[in-house]
Amino acid sequence: MLQGDGPSGPPSKRAYGARPSFDTLSLRSLRLAEGPGRPAGGDDRYSVVSEQLDPVRPLYRSQGGGGGFTRSYTFERRLSTSSAKGPADWLDGGEAPQSRTIRAPAMRTLQRFQSNNRSRLSAGSFGGGGAFLAGMAEHTSRAPSVRSLAESGHRLQEQRAADVYNGHGTLLAQQSGGFDDIDLPSAVKYLIASDPNLQVLGAAYLQHKCYSDGNAKKQARSLQAMPKLVKLFNSPNQEVQRHATGAMRNLIYDNAENKLALVEENGIYELMRTLREPDDELRKNVTGILWNLSSSDNLKDRLARDTLEQLTDLVLVPLSGLGSSGVIQQNPSEAEIFYNSTGFLRNLSSASQQTRQKMRECHGLVDSMIHYVNSSLEVGKSEDKSVENAVCVLRNLSYRLYDEMPPSFLQRLEGHRRNNNSAMTGELVGCFSPQSKKAREHYLNADIVTFTEVSKDPKGMEWLWNPQIVGIYNRLLQRCELNKHTTEAASGALQNITAGDRRWAGVLSRLALEQERILNPVLDRVRTADHHQLRSLTGLIRNLSRHARNKDEMSTKVVSHLIEKLPGSIGDKSLPADVVINIIAVLNNLVVESPMAARDIVYFDGLRKLFYIKKRRDSSDNEKSSRAAASLLGNMWQYTKLHRDFKTKGYRKEDFLSL
């Protein structure tokens, strides 16, 4: 349970003292659900909104000439409504920004046969299908590929592998037979043939047939295609490997039963073996399959257990630049492999506490994410999609960080006064930016020792709470102009590490405010943020307002911007209730210690909006907002010097103090 900040300052000692404003935490839930709802066993205080996305179908349009292709994509999506929250009081509610379904991109699965395979192709060896393969080898210089990144608005979606049978018949030009003489039972039988060419044909037909046919996927599973394909993942023939993994991508796409069947056939083990192959096309297939598997909540814990260490060693460390080179050196295929892998981690990190902890403890995983983000910032690539994935992973691993970190780490962060909360608030900022020699001497104590020790040479999960991470998130907020999901994740991560009553949450809050000067970039984002971004941004400001030492200074910067966002009449654009509550909680945190905050609320027409919110009780969410506004207005009445201003605007004592 999060602890709130107690009333402080003269207004809070009156009859209508400030109610505590509990800090909020943010979890970027990337769960792939079949419909709306919260994760099983989820805390009502951290509501999750899921989005149901329809499949994405890659479409190929043929161009004249040498078999080249342009790619177009059709996207359809259906949004669900927000899941209901529990009956918790407005100040008891931690906040989780809107989740977004993340699904893996498609991969190139149909490859041109190598010259040694082409020489072996003949119509006789394949029956009716031989014409297809021979024709393909003859007429294509390079297999068509599906773009690695598909977007619909701001949503990334899972894609199937490319259909080997183009809807326009491009690949089958001048071929009369094609797949006409093959059926599913025959294709599955080809998978266990001794001739690798037959194996390729069987896998290619499955890939084609299961591209968009749900019944074919079900039939293929009933024909035991899954275990046969798994056995081909590590075939000595590279083309067999590529086609087997490509077929599996289509089989498991949007099919939970086939995903489970793949895992039950020891598929994860075989995939990790295949990942060791020095073939980028194959590695793209494997990491794409892993990403698609991670869309199933019931598989996440097992995937984390069986893949994290190998994936980190084989992909994350070398491709993030964390290895010996120290710089990111990725060819286009390696960039896609890394992108798939970070998407996979992004899904896993939204799973259980056990999985989050396993990811935090995985040697090299957090370091790889940090190094990639840092290096990308240094070379001006903050918009990179893998950066987005990496920051979302860091955000998720920061969720409930102080509650879930090992006790030894927490004890170190809490310091020698960890059991005396009243003595440790407001004492640490001076060690970051001392104002005088006397102040520097005053702070040469155990607190400075702790800060210095924590700051130097972070490794692994230590990065998640290291002071340097605040600067990284701040740079993302300032430099990332186009990718709003990256900046939302950065603000959500900051929200997580500044949440709660722990000493270190206060340390990082004051570091963000006084050294990183983070309020300006955050408020810049607030001006243009959509509802999803406002959840994390206002949650962060709420936490900072609690821990800020100089409430007057903060009031002059934030009050006008936040008041502007609040609704004041029926025709105003509505905000999610949790955003409204966050804003009111910020104002409340400031008002209980800053007369300037109360004055600015009056000056910027805040009273009208607060009374409007207070009177609006037509839903459970509005009821919470109403109670929040009533608490804030009660605190504002304690400033007697403002009573004349209140009366000038037509408000009486009863208006402020009534519930």
Short mmCIF file of N, CA, C and O in Angstrom, two decimals, residues 56-95:
data_model
loop_
_atom_site.label_atom_id
_atom_site.label_comp_id
_atom_site.label_asym_id
_atom_site.label_seq_id
_atom_site.Cartn_x
_atom_site.Cartn_y
_atom_site.Cartn_z
N VAL A 56 -3.34 -7.67 -39.08
CA VAL A 56 -2.80 -6.83 -40.13
C VAL A 56 -2.43 -7.72 -41.30
O VAL A 56 -1.74 -8.71 -41.14
N ARG A 57 -2.88 -7.37 -42.45
CA ARG A 57 -2.58 -8.20 -43.62
C ARG A 57 -1.64 -7.46 -44.55
O ARG A 57 -1.99 -6.41 -45.08
N PRO A 58 -0.45 -8.01 -44.79
CA PRO A 58 0.44 -7.37 -45.77
C PRO A 58 -0.03 -7.67 -47.18
O PRO A 58 -0.36 -8.79 -47.51
N LEU A 59 -0.10 -6.67 -48.00
CA LEU A 59 -0.53 -6.81 -49.38
C LEU A 59 0.63 -6.50 -50.30
O LEU A 59 1.33 -5.53 -50.10
N TYR A 60 0.80 -7.30 -51.31
CA TYR A 60 1.86 -7.07 -52.28
C TYR A 60 1.27 -6.57 -53.58
O TYR A 60 0.28 -7.11 -54.07
N ARG A 61 1.89 -5.55 -54.12
CA ARG A 61 1.51 -5.08 -55.44
C ARG A 61 2.70 -5.29 -56.36
O ARG A 61 3.80 -4.82 -56.09
N SER A 62 2.49 -5.98 -57.43
CA SER A 62 3.60 -6.29 -58.33
C SER A 62 3.98 -5.08 -59.15
O SER A 62 3.16 -4.23 -59.45
N GLN A 63 5.24 -5.00 -59.45
CA GLN A 63 5.74 -4.01 -60.36
C GLN A 63 6.26 -4.72 -61.60
O GLN A 63 6.66 -5.87 -61.54
N GLY A 64 6.28 -4.02 -62.69
CA GLY A 64 6.79 -4.63 -63.90
C GLY A 64 8.29 -4.84 -63.81
O GLY A 64 8.98 -4.23 -63.03
N GLY A 65 8.80 -5.72 -64.63
CA GLY A 65 10.23 -5.89 -64.69
C GLY A 65 10.72 -7.01 -63.85
O GLY A 65 10.17 -8.09 -63.81
N GLY A 66 11.79 -6.74 -63.11
CA GLY A 66 12.55 -7.82 -62.49
C GLY A 66 12.02 -8.36 -61.21
O GLY A 66 12.76 -8.67 -60.31
N GLY A 67 10.74 -8.47 -61.08
CA GLY A 67 10.19 -9.14 -59.92
C GLY A 67 10.23 -8.35 -58.66
O GLY A 67 10.14 -8.88 -57.58
N GLY A 68 10.40 -7.01 -58.75
CA GLY A 68 10.42 -6.20 -57.54
C GLY A 68 9.02 -6.03 -57.00
O GLY A 68 8.03 -6.24 -57.67
N PHE A 69 8.93 -5.61 -55.73
CA PHE A 69 7.62 -5.43 -55.10
C PHE A 69 7.61 -4.14 -54.31
O PHE A 69 8.61 -3.75 -53.73
N THR A 70 6.47 -3.49 -54.30
CA THR A 70 6.23 -2.46 -53.31
C THR A 70 5.27 -3.04 -52.31
O THR A 70 4.55 -3.98 -52.60
N ARG A 71 5.24 -2.46 -51.11
CA ARG A 71 4.44 -3.04 -50.05
C ARG A 71 3.40 -2.03 -49.58
O ARG A 71 3.69 -0.87 -49.37
N SER A 72 2.21 -2.51 -49.41
CA SER A 72 1.18 -1.68 -48.81
C SER A 72 0.52 -2.48 -47.71
O SER A 72 0.56 -3.70 -47.71
N TYR A 73 -0.09 -1.78 -46.78
CA TYR A 73 -0.65 -2.46 -45.61
C TYR A 73 -2.06 -1.97 -45.35
O TYR A 73 -2.35 -0.78 -45.45
N THR A 74 -2.91 -2.90 -45.02
CA THR A 74 -4.26 -2.56 -44.62
C THR A 74 -4.37 -2.78 -43.12
O THR A 74 -4.02 -3.85 -42.62
N PHE A 75 -4.85 -1.79 -42.41
CA PHE A 75 -4.92 -1.89 -40.95
C PHE A 75 -6.36 -1.70 -40.51
O PHE A 75 -7.05 -0.81 -40.98
N GLU A 76 -6.76 -2.53 -39.59
CA GLU A 76 -8.06 -2.38 -38.98
C GLU A 76 -7.88 -2.49 -37.48
O GLU A 76 -7.06 -3.27 -37.01
N ARG A 77 -8.60 -1.71 -36.73
CA ARG A 77 -8.48 -1.82 -35.29
C ARG A 77 -9.82 -1.52 -34.63
O ARG A 77 -10.66 -0.83 -35.18
N ARG A 78 -9.97 -2.05 -33.45
CA ARG A 78 -11.19 -1.84 -32.70
C ARG A 78 -10.78 -1.56 -31.27
O ARG A 78 -10.05 -2.34 -30.65
N LEU A 79 -11.19 -0.45 -30.74
CA LEU A 79 -10.79 -0.06 -29.40
C LEU A 79 -11.86 -0.47 -28.40
O LEU A 79 -13.04 -0.32 -28.65
N SER A 80 -11.40 -0.95 -27.26
CA SER A 80 -12.34 -1.29 -26.20
C SER A 80 -12.46 -0.12 -25.25
O SER A 80 -11.64 0.78 -25.23
N THR A 81 -13.49 -0.16 -24.45
CA THR A 81 -13.66 0.88 -23.46
C THR A 81 -12.81 0.57 -22.26
O THR A 81 -12.33 -0.53 -22.07
N SER A 82 -12.64 1.57 -21.43
CA SER A 82 -11.80 1.42 -20.24
C SER A 82 -12.41 0.42 -19.28
O SER A 82 -13.61 0.37 -19.09
N SER A 83 -11.54 -0.35 -18.68
CA SER A 83 -12.02 -1.28 -17.66
C SER A 83 -12.42 -0.50 -16.42
O SER A 83 -11.87 0.53 -16.10
N ALA A 84 -13.35 -1.05 -15.71
CA ALA A 84 -13.85 -0.36 -14.53
C ALA A 84 -12.83 -0.39 -13.43
O ALA A 84 -12.09 -1.31 -13.24
N LYS A 85 -12.82 0.67 -12.67
CA LYS A 85 -11.92 0.72 -11.53
C LYS A 85 -12.67 0.31 -10.27
O LYS A 85 -13.88 0.30 -10.21
N GLY A 86 -11.88 0.06 -9.26
CA GLY A 86 -12.47 -0.31 -8.00
C GLY A 86 -12.99 0.89 -7.25
O GLY A 86 -12.83 2.03 -7.65
N PRO A 87 -13.57 0.67 -6.10
CA PRO A 87 -14.21 1.75 -5.36
C PRO A 87 -13.25 2.55 -4.50
O PRO A 87 -13.66 3.28 -3.62
N ALA A 88 -11.95 2.43 -4.76
CA ALA A 88 -10.98 3.13 -3.92
C ALA A 88 -11.21 4.63 -3.96
O ALA A 88 -11.63 5.20 -4.95
N ASP A 89 -10.89 5.29 -2.88
CA ASP A 89 -11.03 6.72 -2.79
C ASP A 89 -10.08 7.40 -3.76
O ASP A 89 -9.08 6.84 -4.18
N TRP A 90 -10.36 8.62 -4.13
CA TRP A 90 -9.58 9.31 -5.17
C TRP A 90 -8.12 9.42 -4.81
O TRP A 90 -7.25 9.38 -5.68
N LEU A 91 -7.82 9.54 -3.56
CA LEU A 91 -6.41 9.70 -3.17
C LEU A 91 -5.73 8.38 -2.95
O LEU A 91 -4.52 8.33 -2.73
N ASP A 92 -6.47 7.29 -2.97
CA ASP A 92 -5.85 5.99 -2.79
C ASP A 92 -5.43 5.37 -4.11
O ASP A 92 -4.87 4.30 -4.13
N GLY A 93 -5.74 6.03 -5.20
CA GLY A 93 -5.57 5.40 -6.50
C GLY A 93 -4.24 5.66 -7.14
O GLY A 93 -3.95 6.77 -7.53
N GLY A 94 -3.42 4.62 -7.28
CA GLY A 94 -2.28 4.72 -8.17
C GLY A 94 -2.80 4.66 -9.58
O GLY A 94 -3.90 4.20 -9.84
N GLU A 95 -2.01 5.09 -10.53
CA GLU A 95 -2.50 5.25 -11.90
C GLU A 95 -1.61 4.51 -12.86
O GLU A 95 -0.40 4.51 -12.73
#
